[in-house]
Short mmCIF file of C-alpha atoms in Angstrom, two decimals:
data_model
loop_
_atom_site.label_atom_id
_atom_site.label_comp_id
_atom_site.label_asym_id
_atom_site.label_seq_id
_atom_site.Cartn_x
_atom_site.Cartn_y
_atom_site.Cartn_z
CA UNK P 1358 0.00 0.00 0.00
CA UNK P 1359 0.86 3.53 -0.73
CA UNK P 1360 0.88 6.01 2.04
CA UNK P 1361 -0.97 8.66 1.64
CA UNK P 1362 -0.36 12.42 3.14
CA UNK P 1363 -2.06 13.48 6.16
CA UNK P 1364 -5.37 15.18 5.44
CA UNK P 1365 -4.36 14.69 1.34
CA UNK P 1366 -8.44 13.35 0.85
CA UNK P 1367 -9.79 15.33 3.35
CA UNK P 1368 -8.92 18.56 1.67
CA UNK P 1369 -10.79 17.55 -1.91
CA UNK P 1370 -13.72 16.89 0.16
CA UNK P 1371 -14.30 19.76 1.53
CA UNK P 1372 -13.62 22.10 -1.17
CA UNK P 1373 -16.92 24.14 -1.94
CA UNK P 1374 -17.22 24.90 -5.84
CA UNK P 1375 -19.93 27.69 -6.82
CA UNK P 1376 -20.99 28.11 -10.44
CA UNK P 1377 -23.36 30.49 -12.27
CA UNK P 1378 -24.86 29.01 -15.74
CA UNK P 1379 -24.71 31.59 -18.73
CA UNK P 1380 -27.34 29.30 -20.64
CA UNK P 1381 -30.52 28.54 -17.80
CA UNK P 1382 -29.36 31.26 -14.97
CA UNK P 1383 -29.29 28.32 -12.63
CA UNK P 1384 -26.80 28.79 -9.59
CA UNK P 1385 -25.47 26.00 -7.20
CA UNK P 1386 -22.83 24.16 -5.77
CA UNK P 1387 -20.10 21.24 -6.69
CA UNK P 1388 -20.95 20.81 -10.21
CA UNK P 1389 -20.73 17.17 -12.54
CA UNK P 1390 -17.01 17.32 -13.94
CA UNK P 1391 -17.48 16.28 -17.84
CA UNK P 1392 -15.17 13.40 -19.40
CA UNK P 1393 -12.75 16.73 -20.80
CA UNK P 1394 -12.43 18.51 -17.54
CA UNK P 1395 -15.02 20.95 -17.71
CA UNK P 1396 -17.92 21.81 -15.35
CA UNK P 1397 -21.44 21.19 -16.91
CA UNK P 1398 -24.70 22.56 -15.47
CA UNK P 1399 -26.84 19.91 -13.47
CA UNK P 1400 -30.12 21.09 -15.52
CA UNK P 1401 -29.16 21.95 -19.22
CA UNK P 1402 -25.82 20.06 -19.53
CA UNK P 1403 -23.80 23.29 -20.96
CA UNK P 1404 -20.87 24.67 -19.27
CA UNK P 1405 -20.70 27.14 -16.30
CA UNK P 1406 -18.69 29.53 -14.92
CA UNK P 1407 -16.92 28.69 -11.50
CA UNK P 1408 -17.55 31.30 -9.48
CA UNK P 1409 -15.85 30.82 -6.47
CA UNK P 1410 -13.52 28.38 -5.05
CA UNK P 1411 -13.66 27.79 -1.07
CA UNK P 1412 -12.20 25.18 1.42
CA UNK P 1413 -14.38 24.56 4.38
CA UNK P 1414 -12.35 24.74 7.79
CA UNK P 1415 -13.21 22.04 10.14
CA UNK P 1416 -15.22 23.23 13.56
CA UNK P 1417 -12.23 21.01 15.25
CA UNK P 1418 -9.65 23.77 14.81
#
């Protein structure tokens, strides 16, 4: 087994992704990734814009 580095999978859970769609207006969080990389809307399936980028800090520190 490989070992990992402490808190390595922690920190891409609890990265908050928002995203505005130009095409419906709808607005959310964490996106579908498409096979190429890109962020697609939930509803129409076009691409957003990532709007902001955050990483939740745990209530433990």
């Amino acid at each position: 087994m490989k070992p990992t580095g402490a808190g390595e999978a922690a920190e891409e859970k609890d990265r908050i992704i928002a995203y505005t769609c130009h095409a419906c207006r709808s607005r959310g969080v964490d996106p579908p990734k498409s096979k190429k990389g890109n962020y697609t809307c939930p509803e129409c399936g076009d691409q957003v814009e990532i709007s902001e980028k955050r990483v939740v800090k745990k209530k433990g520190r």
